[in-house]
XYZ file of C-alpha atoms in Angstrom:
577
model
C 255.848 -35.383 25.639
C 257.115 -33.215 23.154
C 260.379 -32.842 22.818
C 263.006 -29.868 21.641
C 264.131 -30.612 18.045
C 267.540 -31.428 18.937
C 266.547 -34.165 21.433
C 268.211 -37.962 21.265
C 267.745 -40.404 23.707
C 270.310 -41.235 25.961
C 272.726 -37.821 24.792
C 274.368 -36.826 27.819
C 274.895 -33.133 26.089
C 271.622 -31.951 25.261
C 271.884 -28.740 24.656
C 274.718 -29.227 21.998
C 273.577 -31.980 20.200
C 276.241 -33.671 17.135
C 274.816 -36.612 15.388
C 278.016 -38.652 15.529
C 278.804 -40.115 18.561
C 279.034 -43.428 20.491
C 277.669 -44.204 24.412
C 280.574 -46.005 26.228
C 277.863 -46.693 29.067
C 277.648 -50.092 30.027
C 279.961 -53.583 30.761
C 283.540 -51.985 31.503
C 286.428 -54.249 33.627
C 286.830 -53.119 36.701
C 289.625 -53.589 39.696
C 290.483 -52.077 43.336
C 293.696 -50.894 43.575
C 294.556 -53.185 46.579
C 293.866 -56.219 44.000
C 294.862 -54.669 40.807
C 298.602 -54.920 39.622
C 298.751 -51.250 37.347
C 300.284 -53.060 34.180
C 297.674 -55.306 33.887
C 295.375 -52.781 34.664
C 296.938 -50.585 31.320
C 296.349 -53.759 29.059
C 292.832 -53.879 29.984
C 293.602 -57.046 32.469
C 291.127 -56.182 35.820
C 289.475 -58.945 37.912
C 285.904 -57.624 37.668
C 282.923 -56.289 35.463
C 281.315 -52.942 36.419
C 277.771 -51.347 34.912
C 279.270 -47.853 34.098
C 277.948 -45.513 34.768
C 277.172 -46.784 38.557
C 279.266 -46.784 41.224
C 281.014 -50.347 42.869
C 279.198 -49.037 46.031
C 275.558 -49.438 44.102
C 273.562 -52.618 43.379
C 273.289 -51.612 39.633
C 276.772 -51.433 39.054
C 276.711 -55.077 39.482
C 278.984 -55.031 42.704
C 277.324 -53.352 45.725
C 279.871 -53.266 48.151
C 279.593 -49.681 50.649
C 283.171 -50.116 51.852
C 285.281 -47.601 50.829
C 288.286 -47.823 48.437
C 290.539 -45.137 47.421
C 291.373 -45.878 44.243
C 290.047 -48.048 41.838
C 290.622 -49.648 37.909
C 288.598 -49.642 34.599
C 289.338 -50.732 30.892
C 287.254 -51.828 27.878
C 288.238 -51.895 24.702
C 287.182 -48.962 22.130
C 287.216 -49.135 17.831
C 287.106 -46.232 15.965
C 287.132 -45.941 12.258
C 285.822 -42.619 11.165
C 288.916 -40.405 9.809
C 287.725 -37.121 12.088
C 288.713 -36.481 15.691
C 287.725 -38.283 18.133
C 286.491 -36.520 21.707
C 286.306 -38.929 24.909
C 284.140 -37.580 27.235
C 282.961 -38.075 31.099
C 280.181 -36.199 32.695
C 281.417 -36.645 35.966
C 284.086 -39.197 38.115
C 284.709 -38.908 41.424
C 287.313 -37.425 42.495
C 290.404 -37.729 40.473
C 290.956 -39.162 36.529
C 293.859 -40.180 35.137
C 293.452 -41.253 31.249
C 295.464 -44.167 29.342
C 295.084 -45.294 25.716
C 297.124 -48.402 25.153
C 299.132 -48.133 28.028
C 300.083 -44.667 27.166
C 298.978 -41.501 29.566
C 296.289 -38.985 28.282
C 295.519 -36.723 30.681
C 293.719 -36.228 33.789
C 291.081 -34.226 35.660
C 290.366 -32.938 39.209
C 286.729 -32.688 40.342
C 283.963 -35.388 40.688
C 281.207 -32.784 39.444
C 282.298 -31.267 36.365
C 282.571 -32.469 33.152
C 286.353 -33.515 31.766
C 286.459 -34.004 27.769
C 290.282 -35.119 25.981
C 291.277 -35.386 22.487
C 292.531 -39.153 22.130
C 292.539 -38.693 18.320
C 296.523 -38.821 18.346
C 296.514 -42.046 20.855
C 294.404 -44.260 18.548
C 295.958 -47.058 15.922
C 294.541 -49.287 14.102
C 291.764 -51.725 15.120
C 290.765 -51.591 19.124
C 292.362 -49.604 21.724
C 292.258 -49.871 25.296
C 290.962 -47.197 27.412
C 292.105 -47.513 31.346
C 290.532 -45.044 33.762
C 292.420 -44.694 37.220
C 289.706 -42.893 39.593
C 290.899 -41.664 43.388
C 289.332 -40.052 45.851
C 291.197 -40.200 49.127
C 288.024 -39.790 51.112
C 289.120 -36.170 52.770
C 286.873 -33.275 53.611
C 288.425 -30.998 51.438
C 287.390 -32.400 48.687
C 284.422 -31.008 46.771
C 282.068 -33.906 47.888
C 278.569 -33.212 49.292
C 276.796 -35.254 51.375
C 279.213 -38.269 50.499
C 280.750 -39.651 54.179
C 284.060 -39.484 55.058
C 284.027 -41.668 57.808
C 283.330 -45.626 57.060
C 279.970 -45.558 58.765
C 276.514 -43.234 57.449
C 275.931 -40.738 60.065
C 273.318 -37.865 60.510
C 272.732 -36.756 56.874
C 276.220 -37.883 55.123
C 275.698 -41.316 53.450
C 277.294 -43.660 51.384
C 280.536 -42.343 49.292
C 280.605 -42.114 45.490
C 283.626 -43.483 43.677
C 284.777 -43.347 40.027
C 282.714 -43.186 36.990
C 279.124 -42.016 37.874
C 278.459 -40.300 34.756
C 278.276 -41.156 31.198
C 281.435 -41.708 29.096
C 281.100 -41.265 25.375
C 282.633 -40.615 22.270
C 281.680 -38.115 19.562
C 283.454 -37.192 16.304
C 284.231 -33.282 15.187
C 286.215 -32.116 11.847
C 289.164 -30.408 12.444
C 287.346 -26.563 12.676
C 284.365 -26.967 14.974
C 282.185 -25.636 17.600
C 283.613 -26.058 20.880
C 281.788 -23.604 23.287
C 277.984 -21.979 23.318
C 276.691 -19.332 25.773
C 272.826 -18.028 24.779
C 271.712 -15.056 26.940
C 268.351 -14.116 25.928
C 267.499 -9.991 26.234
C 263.978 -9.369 27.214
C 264.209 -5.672 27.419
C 264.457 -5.635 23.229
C 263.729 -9.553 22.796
C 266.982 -10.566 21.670
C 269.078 -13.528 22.249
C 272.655 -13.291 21.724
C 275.081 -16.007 20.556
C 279.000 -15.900 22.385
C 280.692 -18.962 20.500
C 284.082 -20.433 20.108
C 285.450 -22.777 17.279
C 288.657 -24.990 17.681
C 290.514 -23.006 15.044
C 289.100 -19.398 13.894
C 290.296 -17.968 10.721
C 288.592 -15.391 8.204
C 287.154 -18.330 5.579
C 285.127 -19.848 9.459
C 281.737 -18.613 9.440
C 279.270 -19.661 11.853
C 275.469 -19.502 10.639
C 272.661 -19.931 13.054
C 269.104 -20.982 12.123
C 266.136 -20.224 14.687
C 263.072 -21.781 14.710
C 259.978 -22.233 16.985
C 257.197 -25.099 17.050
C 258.630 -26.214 13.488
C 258.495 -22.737 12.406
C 261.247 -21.098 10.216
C 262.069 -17.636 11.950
C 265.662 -16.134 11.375
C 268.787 -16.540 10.260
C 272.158 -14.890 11.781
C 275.827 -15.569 10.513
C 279.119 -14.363 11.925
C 282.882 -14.654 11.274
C 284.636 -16.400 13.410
C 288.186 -14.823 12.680
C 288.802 -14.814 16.148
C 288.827 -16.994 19.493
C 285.871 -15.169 20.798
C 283.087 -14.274 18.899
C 279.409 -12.788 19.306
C 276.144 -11.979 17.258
C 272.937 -11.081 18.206
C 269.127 -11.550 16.668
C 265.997 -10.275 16.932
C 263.365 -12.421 17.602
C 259.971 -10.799 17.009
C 258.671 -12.535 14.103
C 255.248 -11.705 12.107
C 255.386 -15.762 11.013
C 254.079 -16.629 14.773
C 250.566 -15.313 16.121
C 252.458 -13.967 19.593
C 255.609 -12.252 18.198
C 257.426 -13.547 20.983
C 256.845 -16.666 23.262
C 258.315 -16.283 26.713
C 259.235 -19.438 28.887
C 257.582 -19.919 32.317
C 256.205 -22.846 34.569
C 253.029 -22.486 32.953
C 254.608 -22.392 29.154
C 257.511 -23.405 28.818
C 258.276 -22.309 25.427
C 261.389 -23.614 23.949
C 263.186 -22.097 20.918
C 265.428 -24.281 18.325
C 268.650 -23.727 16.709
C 270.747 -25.161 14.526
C 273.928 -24.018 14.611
C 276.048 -24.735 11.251
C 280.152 -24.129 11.093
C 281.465 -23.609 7.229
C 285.475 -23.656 6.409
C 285.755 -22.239 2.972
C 282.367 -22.209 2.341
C 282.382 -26.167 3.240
C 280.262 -27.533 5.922
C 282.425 -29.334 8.780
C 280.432 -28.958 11.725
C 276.573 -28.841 12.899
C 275.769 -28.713 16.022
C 271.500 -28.774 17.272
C 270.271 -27.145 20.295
C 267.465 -24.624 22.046
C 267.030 -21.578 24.021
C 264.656 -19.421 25.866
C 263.314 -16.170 26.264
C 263.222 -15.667 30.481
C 264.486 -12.895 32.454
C 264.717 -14.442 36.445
C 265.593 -11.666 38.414
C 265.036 -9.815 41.982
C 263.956 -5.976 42.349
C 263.693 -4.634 45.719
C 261.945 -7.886 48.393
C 260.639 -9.804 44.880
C 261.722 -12.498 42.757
C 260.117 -11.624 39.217
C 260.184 -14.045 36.538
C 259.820 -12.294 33.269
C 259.092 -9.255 35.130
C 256.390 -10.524 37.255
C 256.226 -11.558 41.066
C 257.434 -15.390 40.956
C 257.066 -17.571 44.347
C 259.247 -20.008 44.951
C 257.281 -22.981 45.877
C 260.382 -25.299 45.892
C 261.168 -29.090 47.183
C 264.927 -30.021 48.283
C 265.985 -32.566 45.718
C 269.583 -34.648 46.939
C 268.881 -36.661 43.984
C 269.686 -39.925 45.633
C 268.188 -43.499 44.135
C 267.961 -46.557 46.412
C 269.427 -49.112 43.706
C 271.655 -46.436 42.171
C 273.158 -43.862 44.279
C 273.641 -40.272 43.034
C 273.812 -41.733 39.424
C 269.948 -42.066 38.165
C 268.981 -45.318 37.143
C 267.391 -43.648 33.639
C 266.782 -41.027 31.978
C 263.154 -41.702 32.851
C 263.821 -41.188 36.708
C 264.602 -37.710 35.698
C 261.324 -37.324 34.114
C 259.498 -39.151 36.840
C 261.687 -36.659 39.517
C 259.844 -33.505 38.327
C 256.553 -34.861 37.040
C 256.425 -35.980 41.103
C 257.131 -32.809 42.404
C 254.526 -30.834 39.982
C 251.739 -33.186 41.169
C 252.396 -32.162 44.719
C 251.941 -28.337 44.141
C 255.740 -27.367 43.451
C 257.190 -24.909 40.948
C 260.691 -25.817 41.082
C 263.627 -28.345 43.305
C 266.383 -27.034 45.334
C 269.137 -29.497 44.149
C 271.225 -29.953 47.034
C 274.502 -30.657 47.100
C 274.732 -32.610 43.557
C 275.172 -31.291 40.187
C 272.395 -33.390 38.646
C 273.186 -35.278 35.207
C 272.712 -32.156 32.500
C 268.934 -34.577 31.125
C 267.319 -33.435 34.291
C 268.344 -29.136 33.210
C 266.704 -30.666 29.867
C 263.689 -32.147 31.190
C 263.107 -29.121 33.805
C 263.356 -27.016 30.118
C 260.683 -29.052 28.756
C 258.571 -29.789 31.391
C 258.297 -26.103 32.950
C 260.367 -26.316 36.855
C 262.687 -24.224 37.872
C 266.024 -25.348 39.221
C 268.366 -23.721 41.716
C 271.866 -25.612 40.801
C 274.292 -25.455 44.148
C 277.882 -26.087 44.487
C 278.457 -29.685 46.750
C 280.278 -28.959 49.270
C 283.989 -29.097 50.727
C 284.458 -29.455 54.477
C 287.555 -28.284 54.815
C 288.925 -24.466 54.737
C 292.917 -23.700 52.679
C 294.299 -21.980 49.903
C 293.964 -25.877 48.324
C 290.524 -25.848 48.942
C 289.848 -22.434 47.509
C 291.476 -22.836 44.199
C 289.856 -26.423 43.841
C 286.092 -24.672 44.389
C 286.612 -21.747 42.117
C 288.086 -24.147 39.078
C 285.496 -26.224 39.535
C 282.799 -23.768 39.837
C 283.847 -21.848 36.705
C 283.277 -25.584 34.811
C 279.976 -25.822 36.638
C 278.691 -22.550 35.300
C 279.891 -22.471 32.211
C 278.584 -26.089 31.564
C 274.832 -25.088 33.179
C 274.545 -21.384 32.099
C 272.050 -22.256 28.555
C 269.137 -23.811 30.822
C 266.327 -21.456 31.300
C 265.344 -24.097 33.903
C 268.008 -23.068 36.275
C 267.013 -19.705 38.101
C 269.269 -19.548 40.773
C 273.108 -20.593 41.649
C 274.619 -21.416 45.049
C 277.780 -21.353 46.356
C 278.104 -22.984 50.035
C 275.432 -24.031 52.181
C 275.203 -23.183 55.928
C 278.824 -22.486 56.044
C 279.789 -26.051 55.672
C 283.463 -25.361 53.988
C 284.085 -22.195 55.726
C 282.912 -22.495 59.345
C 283.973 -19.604 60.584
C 282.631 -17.316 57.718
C 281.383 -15.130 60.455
C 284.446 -14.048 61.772
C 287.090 -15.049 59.498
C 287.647 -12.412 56.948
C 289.777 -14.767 54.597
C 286.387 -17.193 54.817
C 284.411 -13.919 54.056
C 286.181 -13.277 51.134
C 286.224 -16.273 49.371
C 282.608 -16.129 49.423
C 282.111 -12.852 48.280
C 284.670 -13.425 45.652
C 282.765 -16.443 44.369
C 279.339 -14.028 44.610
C 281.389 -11.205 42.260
C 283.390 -14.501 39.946
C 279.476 -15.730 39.204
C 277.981 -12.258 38.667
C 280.752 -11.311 36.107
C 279.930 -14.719 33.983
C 275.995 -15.189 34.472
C 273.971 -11.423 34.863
C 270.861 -13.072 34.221
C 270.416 -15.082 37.509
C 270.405 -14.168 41.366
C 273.607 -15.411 43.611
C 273.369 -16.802 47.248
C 276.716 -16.817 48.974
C 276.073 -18.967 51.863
C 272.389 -20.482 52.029
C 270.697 -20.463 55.557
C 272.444 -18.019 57.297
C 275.849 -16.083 57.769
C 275.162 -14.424 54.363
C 278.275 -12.336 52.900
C 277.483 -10.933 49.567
C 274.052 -12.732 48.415
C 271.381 -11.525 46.230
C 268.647 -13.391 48.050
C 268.462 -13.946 52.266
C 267.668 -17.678 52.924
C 267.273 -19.073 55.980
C 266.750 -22.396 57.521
C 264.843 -23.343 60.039
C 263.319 -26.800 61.106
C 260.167 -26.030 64.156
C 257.496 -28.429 63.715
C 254.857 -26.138 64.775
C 253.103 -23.920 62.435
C 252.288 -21.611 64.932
C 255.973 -21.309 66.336
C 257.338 -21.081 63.153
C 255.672 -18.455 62.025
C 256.018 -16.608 65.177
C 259.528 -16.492 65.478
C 259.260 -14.839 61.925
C 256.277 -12.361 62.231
C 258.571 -9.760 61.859
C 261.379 -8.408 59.575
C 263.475 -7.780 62.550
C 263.057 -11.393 63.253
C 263.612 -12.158 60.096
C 266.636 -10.572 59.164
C 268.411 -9.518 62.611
C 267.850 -13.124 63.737
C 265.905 -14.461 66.533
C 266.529 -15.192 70.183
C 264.155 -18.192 69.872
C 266.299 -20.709 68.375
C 270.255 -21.914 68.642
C 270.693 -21.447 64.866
C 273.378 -18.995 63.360
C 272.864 -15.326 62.822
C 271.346 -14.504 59.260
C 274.494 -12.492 58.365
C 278.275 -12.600 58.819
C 280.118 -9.331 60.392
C 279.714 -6.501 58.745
C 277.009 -7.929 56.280
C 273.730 -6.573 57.122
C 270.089 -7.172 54.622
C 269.560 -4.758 52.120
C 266.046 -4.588 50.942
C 266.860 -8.512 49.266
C 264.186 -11.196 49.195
C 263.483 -13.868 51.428
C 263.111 -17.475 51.096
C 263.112 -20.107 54.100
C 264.901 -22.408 51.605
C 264.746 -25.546 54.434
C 262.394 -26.242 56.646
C 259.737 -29.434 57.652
C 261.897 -32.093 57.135
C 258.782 -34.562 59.275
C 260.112 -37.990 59.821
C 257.500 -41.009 58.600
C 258.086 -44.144 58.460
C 255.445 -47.318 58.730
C 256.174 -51.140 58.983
C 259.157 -51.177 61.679
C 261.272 -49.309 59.642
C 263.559 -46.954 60.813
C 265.424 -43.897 60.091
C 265.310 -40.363 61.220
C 263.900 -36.913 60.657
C 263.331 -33.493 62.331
C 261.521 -33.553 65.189
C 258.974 -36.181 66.534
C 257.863 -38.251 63.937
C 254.240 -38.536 62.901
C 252.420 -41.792 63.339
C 249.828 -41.468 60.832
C 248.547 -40.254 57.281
C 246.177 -37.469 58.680
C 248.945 -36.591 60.986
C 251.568 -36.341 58.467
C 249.332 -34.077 56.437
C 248.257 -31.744 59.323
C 251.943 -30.530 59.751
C 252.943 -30.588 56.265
C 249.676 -28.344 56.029
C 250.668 -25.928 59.139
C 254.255 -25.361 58.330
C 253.339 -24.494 54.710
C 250.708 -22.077 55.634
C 252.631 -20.160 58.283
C 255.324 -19.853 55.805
C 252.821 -18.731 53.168
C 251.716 -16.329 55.851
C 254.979 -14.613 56.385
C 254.948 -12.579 53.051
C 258.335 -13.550 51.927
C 259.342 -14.653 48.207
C 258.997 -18.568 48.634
C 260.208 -21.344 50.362
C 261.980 -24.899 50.130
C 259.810 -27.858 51.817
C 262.684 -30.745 52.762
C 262.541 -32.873 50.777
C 261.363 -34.996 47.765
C 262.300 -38.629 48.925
C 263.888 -40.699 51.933
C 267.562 -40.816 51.493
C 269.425 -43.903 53.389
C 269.154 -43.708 56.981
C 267.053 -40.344 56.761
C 263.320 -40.765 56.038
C 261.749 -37.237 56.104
C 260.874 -37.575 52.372
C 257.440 -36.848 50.992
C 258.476 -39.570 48.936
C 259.920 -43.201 49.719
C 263.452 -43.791 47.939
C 261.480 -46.367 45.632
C 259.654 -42.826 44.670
C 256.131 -44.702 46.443
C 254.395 -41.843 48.134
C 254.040 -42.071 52.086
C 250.384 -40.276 51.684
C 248.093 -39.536 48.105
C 249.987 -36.729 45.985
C 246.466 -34.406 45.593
C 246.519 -34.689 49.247
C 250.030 -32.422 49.611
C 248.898 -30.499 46.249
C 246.107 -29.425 48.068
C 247.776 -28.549 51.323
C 250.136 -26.991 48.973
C 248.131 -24.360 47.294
C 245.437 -23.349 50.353
């Protein structure tokens, strides 16, 4: 595999690479509240080790208990001796963060799915310092939580809670002046890519030079002032140094451009910072989805991105890899990843590896004003954080009105996700917007529905035509495919869920849509029919549920151990008919 230039093993951030930091993963104390006094817990004095970054509730974390507890203790000790700032950073804790150095407060952070980062230069003294992490999530529905239960038992398709750390924690060194925010947005009308940036303290002696170069080929360089918070400058990238003057990224070719981005205070260097782009346009026109202008279809797999041993932390980077090299050998172009914000490595290795991603919000179950503000801040962070990967395609908000139940009706609902739609439009123009996937559509770019028949032939009747399609049909107990006074518009059409065939050998047990099949030749003869009478309807793609067994739900293509149920060129081939 050849990797982007900027690539190091194990960086959580990889597309802004530094080469001074330090991985916190690994042996951390650990205490639940209930057992944990909170001044011993603020000299680093817990009862228990932990395997950050999994979960008490996994085996890898080295604990493995599923009951749930609402707030829970960590500590190690940290050195630092380099003279610049020092930047702690966590990829992701559920729900709640609350930050101590020595005993003293920090700061804190809402939101198990977006990334928190403090400055703890101030906090440090000499020698080792104790970092304490206080973590809570209260367990309620109106939290931002996914398929994580609520209640103390699995049910239906909510399993086992998350709680605390589940992403990495590092540390990484900056100078005073440096880079602190990168948005790419490449142009493929005049095959440009434009650089918005942000330093930590602009004045007129900050420049910012950026160096472009493809397949270890020199191409351009672009410098700008940054005399101000918010800055801009945009290049050109035809080049007569390459044989194709420009090299656009697709499934097939997934051509990746480097950069190295270099920050200069009087004409000294105190920041570099290494990282990549791509040319791709993903957009709809009229009923198509057109990737770099062309007709695209979506041949996705739903991907919860759950691990038997680890929960919705992956046990290694090389699970990531192993994720979408699976789904390519069955005949897919791209994962739905539902209701997780996958660890930022999997955007990378999507980049790399050619698979598109659509990136959806987990979801609250709950409807307030609370709620509301919670889901836009952490949006925003979610966007902002994602936006660089020409991997992801697509962005969604809520998913069959879980959050806002009666979206329908409820105008207040309604507008929250139509203001989300507008919010996400007026950050990212380069990517389409679904409101609600799978039906009750407000303000969406593409019309998904959902629908889980186990006959071929049934499916595809119910949608043989566009007034079934987008008017809804009187042959199932599913929700209409648009909320009052939302009606289609010409959009495109994806049945983003559907199969979803329970099989299961050996006694186990589990459950799925439908009647399970008994058999391998079984198994294959529905996956087969409900792909083709999809592929039949002449719509812009689909989403085949799902990639592996979760818990108590076993309609994976895949076991949770990744083992496949049935030989991969066996679905490849029923894939592509």
């Amino acid at each position: 595999m050849k990797h982007a230039a900027c690539y190091q093993k194990g960086y959580p951030r990889p597309q802004f690479v530094r080469s001074e930091w330090t991985d916190l993963n690994g042996e951390w104390k650990f205490g639940f509240d209930d057992e944990t006094q909170e001044a011993d817990a603020l000299k680093g004095r817990l009862p228990r080790t932990i395997r950050v970054p999994y979960t008490y509730e996994t085996t890898m974390s080295g604990i493995g208990i599923a009951q749930a507890h609402h707030a829970v203790w960590y500590s190690r000790s940290i050195r630092v001796t380099r003279s610049k700032r020092t930047l702690l950073h966590f990829e992701g804790v559920d729900h709640k963060a609350y930050v101590y150095i020595d005993g003293k407060y920090v700061g804190s952070h809402c939101g198990a799915y977006s990334r928190y980062t403090v400055d703890i230069t101030r906090f440090l003294g000499e020698g080792e310092s104790v970092l304490t992490v206080r973590c809570e999530d209260d367990g309620h529905p109106s939290c931002v939580r996914g398929k994580q239960r609520w209640m103390e038992e699995s049910y239906g398709c909510w399993y086992v809670q998350t709680t605390g750390i589940w992403k990495s924690v590092w540390l990484e060194y900056v100078d005073g002046v440096h880079l602190s925010a990168l948005k790419m947005t490449p142009d493929l009308t005049d095959y440009t890519i434009r650089f918005d940036f942000e330093v930590s303290e602009p004045a007129d002696d900050v420049s910012v030079r950026f160096d472009i170069s493809f397949g270890g080929t020199f191409l351009h360089t672009v410098c700008a002032t940054a005399s101000d918070r918010f800055n801009s400058v945009t290049c050109a990238l035809p080049s007569e140094k390459l044989t194709y003057q420009v090299a656009l990224w697709s499934p097939s070719d997934p051509a990746l451009y480097d950069v190295t981005i270099t920050v200069s205070k009087g004409g000294r260097i105190v920041d570099e910072v290494k990282s990549y782009f791509a040319l791709r346009d993903y957009s709809v026109k009229g009923d198509k989805i057109l990737l770099n202008g062309r007709p695209f279809y979506a041949r996705l797999v739903l991907d919860q991105g759950y691990w038997k041993e680890s929960g919705l932390t992956p046990p290694d980077e090389e699970a990531l890899v192993s994720d979408i090299t699976l789904a390519k050998e069955m005949g897919f172009n791209g994962a739905r990843k539902h209701q997780k914000i996958e660890d930022e490595r999997y955007f990378y290795y999507a980049d790399l590896l050619g698979f598109t991603v659509w990136c959806e919000l987990p979801s609250n179950h709950w409807f307030s004003d609370a709620c509301s503000e919670e889901i836009v801040r952490e949006w925003l962070s979610i966007v902002r954080a994602n936006y660089n990967h020409p991997s992801l395609v697509t962005w969604v908000i809520f998913n069959e009105s879980w959050g806002v139940r009666n979206i329908s009706k409820n105008s207040q609902q309604r507008d929250l996700a139509n203001g989300l739609y507008y919010l996400t439009k007026s950050i990212d123009r380069m990517r389409p917007v679904i409101s609600n996937d799978g039906w009750e559509h407000a303000k969406s770019d593409i019309l998904t529905l959902h629908d889980y028949e186990q006959d071929g032939s049934k499916l595809y009747k119910r949608y043989e035509t566009m007034c079934k399609i987008t008017e809804g049909s009187s042959e199932n107990d599913q929700p209409m495919p648009f909320a009052d006074g939302c009606a289609y518009r010409g959009q495109p059409i994806v049945i983003s869920e559907f199969g979803g065939t329970a099989y299961v050998r050996d006694e186990a047990t589990g459950w799925g849509y439908g009647t399970g099949v008994k058999n391998d030749e079984e198994f294959l003869d529905r996956f087969a029919s409900l792909v083709c009478a999809v592929d039949k309807m002449g719509l812009s793609g689909f989403c085949y549920t799902q990639l592996t067994d979760v818990q108590q739900e076993v309609n994976g293509l895949l076991r949770e151990d990744r083992t496949s149920k049935v030989p991969l060129e066996e679905i490849r081939k029923r894939n592509h008919r």
